[in-house]
Coordinates of C-alpha atoms in Angstrom, one line a residue:
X1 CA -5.6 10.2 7.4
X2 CA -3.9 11.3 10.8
X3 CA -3.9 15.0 11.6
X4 CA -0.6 14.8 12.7
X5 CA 0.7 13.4 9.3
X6 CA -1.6 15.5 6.8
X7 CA 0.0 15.6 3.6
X8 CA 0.2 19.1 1.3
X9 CA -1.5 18.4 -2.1
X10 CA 0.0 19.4 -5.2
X11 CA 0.5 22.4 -6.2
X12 CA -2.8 23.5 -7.4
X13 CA -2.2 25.3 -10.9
X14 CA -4.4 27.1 -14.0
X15 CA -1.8 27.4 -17.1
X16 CA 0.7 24.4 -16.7
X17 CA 3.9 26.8 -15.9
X18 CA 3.0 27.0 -12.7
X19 CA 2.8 22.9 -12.2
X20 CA 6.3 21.9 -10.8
X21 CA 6.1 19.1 -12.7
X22 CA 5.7 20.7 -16.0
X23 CA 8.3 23.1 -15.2
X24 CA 10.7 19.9 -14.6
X25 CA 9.7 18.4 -18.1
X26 CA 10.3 22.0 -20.2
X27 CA 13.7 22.8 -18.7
X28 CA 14.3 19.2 -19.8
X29 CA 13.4 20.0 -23.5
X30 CA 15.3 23.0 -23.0
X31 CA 18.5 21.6 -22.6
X32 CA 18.0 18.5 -24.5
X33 CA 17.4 21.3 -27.9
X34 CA 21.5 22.5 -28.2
X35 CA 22.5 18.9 -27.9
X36 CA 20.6 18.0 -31.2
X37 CA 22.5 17.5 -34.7
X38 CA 20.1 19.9 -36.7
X39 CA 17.9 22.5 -37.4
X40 CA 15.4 20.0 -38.3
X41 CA 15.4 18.0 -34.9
X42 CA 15.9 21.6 -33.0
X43 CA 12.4 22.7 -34.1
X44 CA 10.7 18.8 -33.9
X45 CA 12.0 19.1 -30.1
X46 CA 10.8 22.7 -29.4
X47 CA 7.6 21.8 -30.8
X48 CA 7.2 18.9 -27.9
X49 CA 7.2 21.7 -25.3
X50 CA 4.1 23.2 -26.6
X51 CA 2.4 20.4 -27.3
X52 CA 2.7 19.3 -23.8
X53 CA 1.6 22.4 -22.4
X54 CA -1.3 22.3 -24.7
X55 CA -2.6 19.0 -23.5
X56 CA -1.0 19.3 -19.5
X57 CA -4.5 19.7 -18.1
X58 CA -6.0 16.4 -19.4
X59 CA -3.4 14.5 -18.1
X60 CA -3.5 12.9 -15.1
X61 CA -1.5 13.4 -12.2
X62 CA 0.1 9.8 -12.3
X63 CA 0.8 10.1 -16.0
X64 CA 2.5 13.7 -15.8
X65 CA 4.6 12.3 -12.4
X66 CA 5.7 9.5 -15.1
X67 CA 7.0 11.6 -17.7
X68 CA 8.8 13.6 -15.4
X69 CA 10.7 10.6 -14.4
X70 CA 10.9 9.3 -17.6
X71 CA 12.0 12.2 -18.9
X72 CA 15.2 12.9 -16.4
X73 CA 16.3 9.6 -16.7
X74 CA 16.1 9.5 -20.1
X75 CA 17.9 12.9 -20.0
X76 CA 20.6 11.3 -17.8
X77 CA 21.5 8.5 -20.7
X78 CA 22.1 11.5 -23.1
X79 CA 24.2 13.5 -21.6
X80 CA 26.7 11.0 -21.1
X81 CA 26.7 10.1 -24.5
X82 CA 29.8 11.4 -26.4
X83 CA 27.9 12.2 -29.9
X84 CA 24.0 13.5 -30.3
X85 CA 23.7 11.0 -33.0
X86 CA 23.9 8.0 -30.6
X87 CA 20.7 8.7 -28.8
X88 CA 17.7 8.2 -30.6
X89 CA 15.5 11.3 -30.1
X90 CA 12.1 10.3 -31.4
X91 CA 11.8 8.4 -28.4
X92 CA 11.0 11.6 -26.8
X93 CA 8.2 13.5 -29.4
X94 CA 5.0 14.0 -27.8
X95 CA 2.9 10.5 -29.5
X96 CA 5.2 8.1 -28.1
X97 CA 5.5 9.4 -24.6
X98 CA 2.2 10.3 -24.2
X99 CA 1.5 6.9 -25.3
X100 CA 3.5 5.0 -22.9
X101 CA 2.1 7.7 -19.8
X102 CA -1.4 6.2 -21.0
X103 CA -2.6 9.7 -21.9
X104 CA -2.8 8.5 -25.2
X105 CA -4.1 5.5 -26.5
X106 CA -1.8 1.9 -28.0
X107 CA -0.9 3.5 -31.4
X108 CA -4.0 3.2 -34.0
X109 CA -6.6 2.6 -31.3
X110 CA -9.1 5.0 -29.7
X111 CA -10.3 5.5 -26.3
X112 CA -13.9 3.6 -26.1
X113 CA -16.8 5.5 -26.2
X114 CA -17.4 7.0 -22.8
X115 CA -20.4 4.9 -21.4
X116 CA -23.0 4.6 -18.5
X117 CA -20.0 2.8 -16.2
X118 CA -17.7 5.6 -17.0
X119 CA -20.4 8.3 -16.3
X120 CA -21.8 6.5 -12.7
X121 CA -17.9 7.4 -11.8
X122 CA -17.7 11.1 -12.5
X123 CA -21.4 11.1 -10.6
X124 CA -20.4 8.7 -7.3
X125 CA -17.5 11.8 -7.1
X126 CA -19.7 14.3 -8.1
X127 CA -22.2 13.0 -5.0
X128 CA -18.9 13.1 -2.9
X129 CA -17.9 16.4 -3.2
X130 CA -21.7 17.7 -2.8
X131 CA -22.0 16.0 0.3
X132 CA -18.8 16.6 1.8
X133 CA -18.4 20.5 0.5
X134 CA -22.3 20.9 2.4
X135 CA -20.9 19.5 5.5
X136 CA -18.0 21.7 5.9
X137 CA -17.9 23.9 8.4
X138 CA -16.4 27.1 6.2
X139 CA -19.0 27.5 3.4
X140 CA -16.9 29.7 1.5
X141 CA -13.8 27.2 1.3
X142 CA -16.4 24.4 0.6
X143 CA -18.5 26.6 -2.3
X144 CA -14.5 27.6 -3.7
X145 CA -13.0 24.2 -3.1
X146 CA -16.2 22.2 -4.9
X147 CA -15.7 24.6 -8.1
X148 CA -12.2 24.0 -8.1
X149 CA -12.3 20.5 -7.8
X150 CA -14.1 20.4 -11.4
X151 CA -11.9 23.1 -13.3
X152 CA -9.9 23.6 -15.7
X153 CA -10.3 19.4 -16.5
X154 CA -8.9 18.5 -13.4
X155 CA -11.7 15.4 -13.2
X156 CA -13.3 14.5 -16.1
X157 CA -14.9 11.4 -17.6
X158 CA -11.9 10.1 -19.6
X159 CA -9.5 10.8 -17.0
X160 CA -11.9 8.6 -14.6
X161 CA -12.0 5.8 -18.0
X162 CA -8.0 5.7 -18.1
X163 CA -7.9 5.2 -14.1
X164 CA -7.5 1.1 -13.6
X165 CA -10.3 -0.6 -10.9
X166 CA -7.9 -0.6 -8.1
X167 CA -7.3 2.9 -8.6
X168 CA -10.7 4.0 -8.5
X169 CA -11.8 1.7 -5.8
X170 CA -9.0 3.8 -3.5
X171 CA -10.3 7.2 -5.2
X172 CA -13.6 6.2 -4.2
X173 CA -12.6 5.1 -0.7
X174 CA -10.6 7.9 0.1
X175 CA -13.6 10.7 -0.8
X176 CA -16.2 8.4 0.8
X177 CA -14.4 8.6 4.1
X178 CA -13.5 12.3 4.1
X179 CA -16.5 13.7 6.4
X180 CA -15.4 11.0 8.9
X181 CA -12.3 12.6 9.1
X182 CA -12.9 16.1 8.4
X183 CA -13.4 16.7 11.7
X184 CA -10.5 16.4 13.4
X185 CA -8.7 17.4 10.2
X186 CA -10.3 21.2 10.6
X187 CA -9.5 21.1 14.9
X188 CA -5.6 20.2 13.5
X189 CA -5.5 23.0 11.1
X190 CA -7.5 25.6 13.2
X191 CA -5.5 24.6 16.4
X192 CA -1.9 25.5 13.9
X193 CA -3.5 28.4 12.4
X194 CA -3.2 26.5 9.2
X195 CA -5.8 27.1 5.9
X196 CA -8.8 25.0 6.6
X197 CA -8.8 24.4 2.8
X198 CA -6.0 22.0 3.8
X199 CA -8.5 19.6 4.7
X200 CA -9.7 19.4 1.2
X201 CA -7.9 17.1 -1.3
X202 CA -7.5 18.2 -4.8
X203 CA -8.4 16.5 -8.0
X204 CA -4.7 15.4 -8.7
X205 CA -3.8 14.5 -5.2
X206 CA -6.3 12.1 -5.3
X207 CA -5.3 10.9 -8.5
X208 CA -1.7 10.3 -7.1
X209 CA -2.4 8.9 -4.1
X210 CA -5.1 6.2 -5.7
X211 CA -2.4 5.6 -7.9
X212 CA 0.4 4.9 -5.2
X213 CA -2.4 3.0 -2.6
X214 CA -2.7 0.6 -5.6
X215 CA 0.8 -0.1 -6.4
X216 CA 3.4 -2.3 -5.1
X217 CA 6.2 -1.1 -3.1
X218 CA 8.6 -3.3 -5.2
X219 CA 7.4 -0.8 -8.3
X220 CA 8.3 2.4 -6.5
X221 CA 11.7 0.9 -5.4
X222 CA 12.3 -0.1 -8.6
X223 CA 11.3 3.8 -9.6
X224 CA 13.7 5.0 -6.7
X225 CA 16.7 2.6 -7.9
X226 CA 16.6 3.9 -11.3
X227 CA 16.4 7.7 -10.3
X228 CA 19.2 6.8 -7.9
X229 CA 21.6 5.3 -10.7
X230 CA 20.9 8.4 -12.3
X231 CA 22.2 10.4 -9.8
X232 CA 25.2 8.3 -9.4
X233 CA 26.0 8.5 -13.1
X234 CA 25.1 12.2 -12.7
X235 CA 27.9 12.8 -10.3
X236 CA 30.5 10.4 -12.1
X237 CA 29.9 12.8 -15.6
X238 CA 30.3 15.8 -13.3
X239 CA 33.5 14.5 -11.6
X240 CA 34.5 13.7 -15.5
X241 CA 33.9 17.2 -16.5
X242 CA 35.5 18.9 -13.9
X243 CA 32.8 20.3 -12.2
X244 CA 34.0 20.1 -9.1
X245 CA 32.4 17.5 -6.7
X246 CA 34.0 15.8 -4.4
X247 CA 35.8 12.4 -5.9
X248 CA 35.6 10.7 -2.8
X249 CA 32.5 11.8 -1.7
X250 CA 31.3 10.5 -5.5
X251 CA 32.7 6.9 -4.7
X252 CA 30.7 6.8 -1.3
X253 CA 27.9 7.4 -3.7
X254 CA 28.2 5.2 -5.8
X255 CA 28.8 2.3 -3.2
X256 CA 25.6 3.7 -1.8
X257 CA 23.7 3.7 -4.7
X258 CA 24.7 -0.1 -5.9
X259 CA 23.6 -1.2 -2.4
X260 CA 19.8 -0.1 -3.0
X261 CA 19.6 -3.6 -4.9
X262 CA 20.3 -5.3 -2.2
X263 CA 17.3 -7.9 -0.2
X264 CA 17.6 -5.9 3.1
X265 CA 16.9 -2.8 1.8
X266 CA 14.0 -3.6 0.1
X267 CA 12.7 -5.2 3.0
X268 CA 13.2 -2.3 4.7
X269 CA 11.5 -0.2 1.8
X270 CA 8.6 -1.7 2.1
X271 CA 8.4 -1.8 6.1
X272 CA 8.3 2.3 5.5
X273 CA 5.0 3.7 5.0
X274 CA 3.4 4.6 2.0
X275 CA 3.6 8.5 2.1
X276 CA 7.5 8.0 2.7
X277 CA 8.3 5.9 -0.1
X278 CA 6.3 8.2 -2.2
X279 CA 8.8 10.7 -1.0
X280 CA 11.4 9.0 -1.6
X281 CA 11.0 8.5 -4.8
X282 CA 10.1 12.1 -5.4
X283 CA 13.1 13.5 -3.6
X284 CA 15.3 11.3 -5.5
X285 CA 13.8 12.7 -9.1
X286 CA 13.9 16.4 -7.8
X287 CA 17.9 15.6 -6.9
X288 CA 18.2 14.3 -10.4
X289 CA 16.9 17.7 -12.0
X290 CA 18.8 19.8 -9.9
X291 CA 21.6 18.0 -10.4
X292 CA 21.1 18.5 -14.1
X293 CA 20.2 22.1 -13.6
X294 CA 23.6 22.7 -11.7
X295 CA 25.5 21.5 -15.0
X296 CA 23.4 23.8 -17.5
X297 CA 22.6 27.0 -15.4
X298 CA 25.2 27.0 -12.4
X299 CA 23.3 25.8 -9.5
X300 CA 25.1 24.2 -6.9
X301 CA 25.1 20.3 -7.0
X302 CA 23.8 18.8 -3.8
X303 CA 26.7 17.6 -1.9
X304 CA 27.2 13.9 -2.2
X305 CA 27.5 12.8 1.3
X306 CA 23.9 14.3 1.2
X307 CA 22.5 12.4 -1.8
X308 CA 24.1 9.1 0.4
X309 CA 21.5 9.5 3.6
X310 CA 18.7 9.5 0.3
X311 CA 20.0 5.7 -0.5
X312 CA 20.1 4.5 3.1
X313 CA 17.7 1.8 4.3
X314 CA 15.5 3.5 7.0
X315 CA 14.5 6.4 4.8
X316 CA 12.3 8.2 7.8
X317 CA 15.7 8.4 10.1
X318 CA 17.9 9.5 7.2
X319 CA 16.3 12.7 5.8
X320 CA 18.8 14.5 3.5

């Protein structure tokens, strides 16, 4: 990784309110409860809340990022619906959605028995983080950073089982050429007066960025075309209810957004590096949820000419 483009890692959290992510996926359940038919589906809905929270830490990063996207688009088809009754909300209890994240296993099957294979991973990382945590040249951040790394089931052995090959070959990789780079990672940080524990990847970044390294760009454009539809129909509802945006700032939108499908821009997707894409994709689901958030608790929508530089095809020249 260059200095010059180190990345912060996500948020690191102990009780899931504090994970962004979570927070996205409770104020969902929050507003999806009024728009149920009964007392019956009210509670079934609450209920899904908790039992995420209860299970948030043995996710893994990937699968969590998923439901959060899932869940605002899914969210996005509701709203617009003119009755409760036409959207079928079983689709989002707890079993099937942790199902499809891959947190749970294919309905009636079981997670194998963990064996050697599974355990020679958590012990390659294990070797990892001893050797780069006795390297380091802040013992403290190392000795805090190592017990950290472990906690609160932030890498376990069946989080390493549900991680495909490719994935953990780039997990692997990226821990096994740390100390190379640690180096001029800890002259960046000291030289900005930035925490050396910056240099130190989390459990979950990791996680994410094996996942990202071993998927397509064509999957996280398709990712960001969705979210981005969802924003369009986000703004058209608002326009519908009155809320206020601008009409013909909406129509730009939408032009924009119906041009992502286009050849040239993903070409030009895929010429951007990873770390961008990533962002795009992330930025696009966060403009989703606020957009959301403006319509149930009065925060301002982002303007629409805004939301337009997102869908442009050079994403690092157009920041919103």
């Amino acid at each position: 990784m260059d200095p010059t483009h180190h990345q912060e890692d996500p948020v690191p959290w102990e009780v899931p309110r504090q994970d962004p992510l979570f927070r996205q996926v409770s104020h969902i359940y929050s507003w999806i409860v009024p728009r149920l038919g009964s007392p019956y589906e009210h509670q079934n809905v609450m209920k899904v809340s908790e039992a995420f929270s209860n299970a948030w830490a043995g996710w893994r990063a990937p699968e969590r990022r998923w439901l959060a996207e899932h869940l605002v688009a899914q969210f996005g088809v509701a709203i617009t619906l003119k009755e409760p009754e036409e959207y079928e909300w079983s689709q989002l209890l707890y079993k099937p959605l942790a199902t499809k994240a891959g947190s749970l296993p294919a309905e009636g099957g079981a997670w194998p028995l963990i064996r050697a294979p599974e355990r020679r991973r958590l012990r390659a990382v294990e070797d990892c983080v001893a050797a780069i945590a006795r390297d380091f040249p802040d013992a403290r951040v190392a000795r805090e950073w190592g017990g950290a790394f472990f906690a609160h089931e932030r890498m376990t052995v069946n989080k390493l089982q549900r991680t495909s090959a490719a994935e953990w070959e780039c997990l692997l990789r990226q821990l096994e050429a740390l100390p190379e780079k640690l180096p001029a990672l800890v002259d960046f940080l000291a030289a900005h007066d930035e925490p050396l524990s910056k240099a130190l990847p989390t459990a979950d970044a990791l996680f994410l960025q094996a996942y990202d390294a071993s998927h397509l760009a064509d999957t996280r454009l398709e990712r960001f075309r969705a979210l981005l539809g969802g924003i369009d129909n986000v703004y058209a509802f608002a326009v519908e209810k009155g809320l206020k945006p601008n009409k013909a700032a909406v129509a730009r939108l939408a032009i924009h957004c119906a041009s992502t499908s286009g050849p040239d821009q993903a070409r030009a997707f895929a010429a951007e590096p990873l770390q961008v894409q990533v962002s795009a994709v992330d930025l696009a689901r966060d403009i989703l949820f606020d957009a959301f958030a403006y319509i149930h608790g009065g925060k301002c929508l982002l303007e629409p000419d805004r939301v337009v530089r997102c869908a442009q095809p050079s994403l690092r020249t157009s920041p919103l």
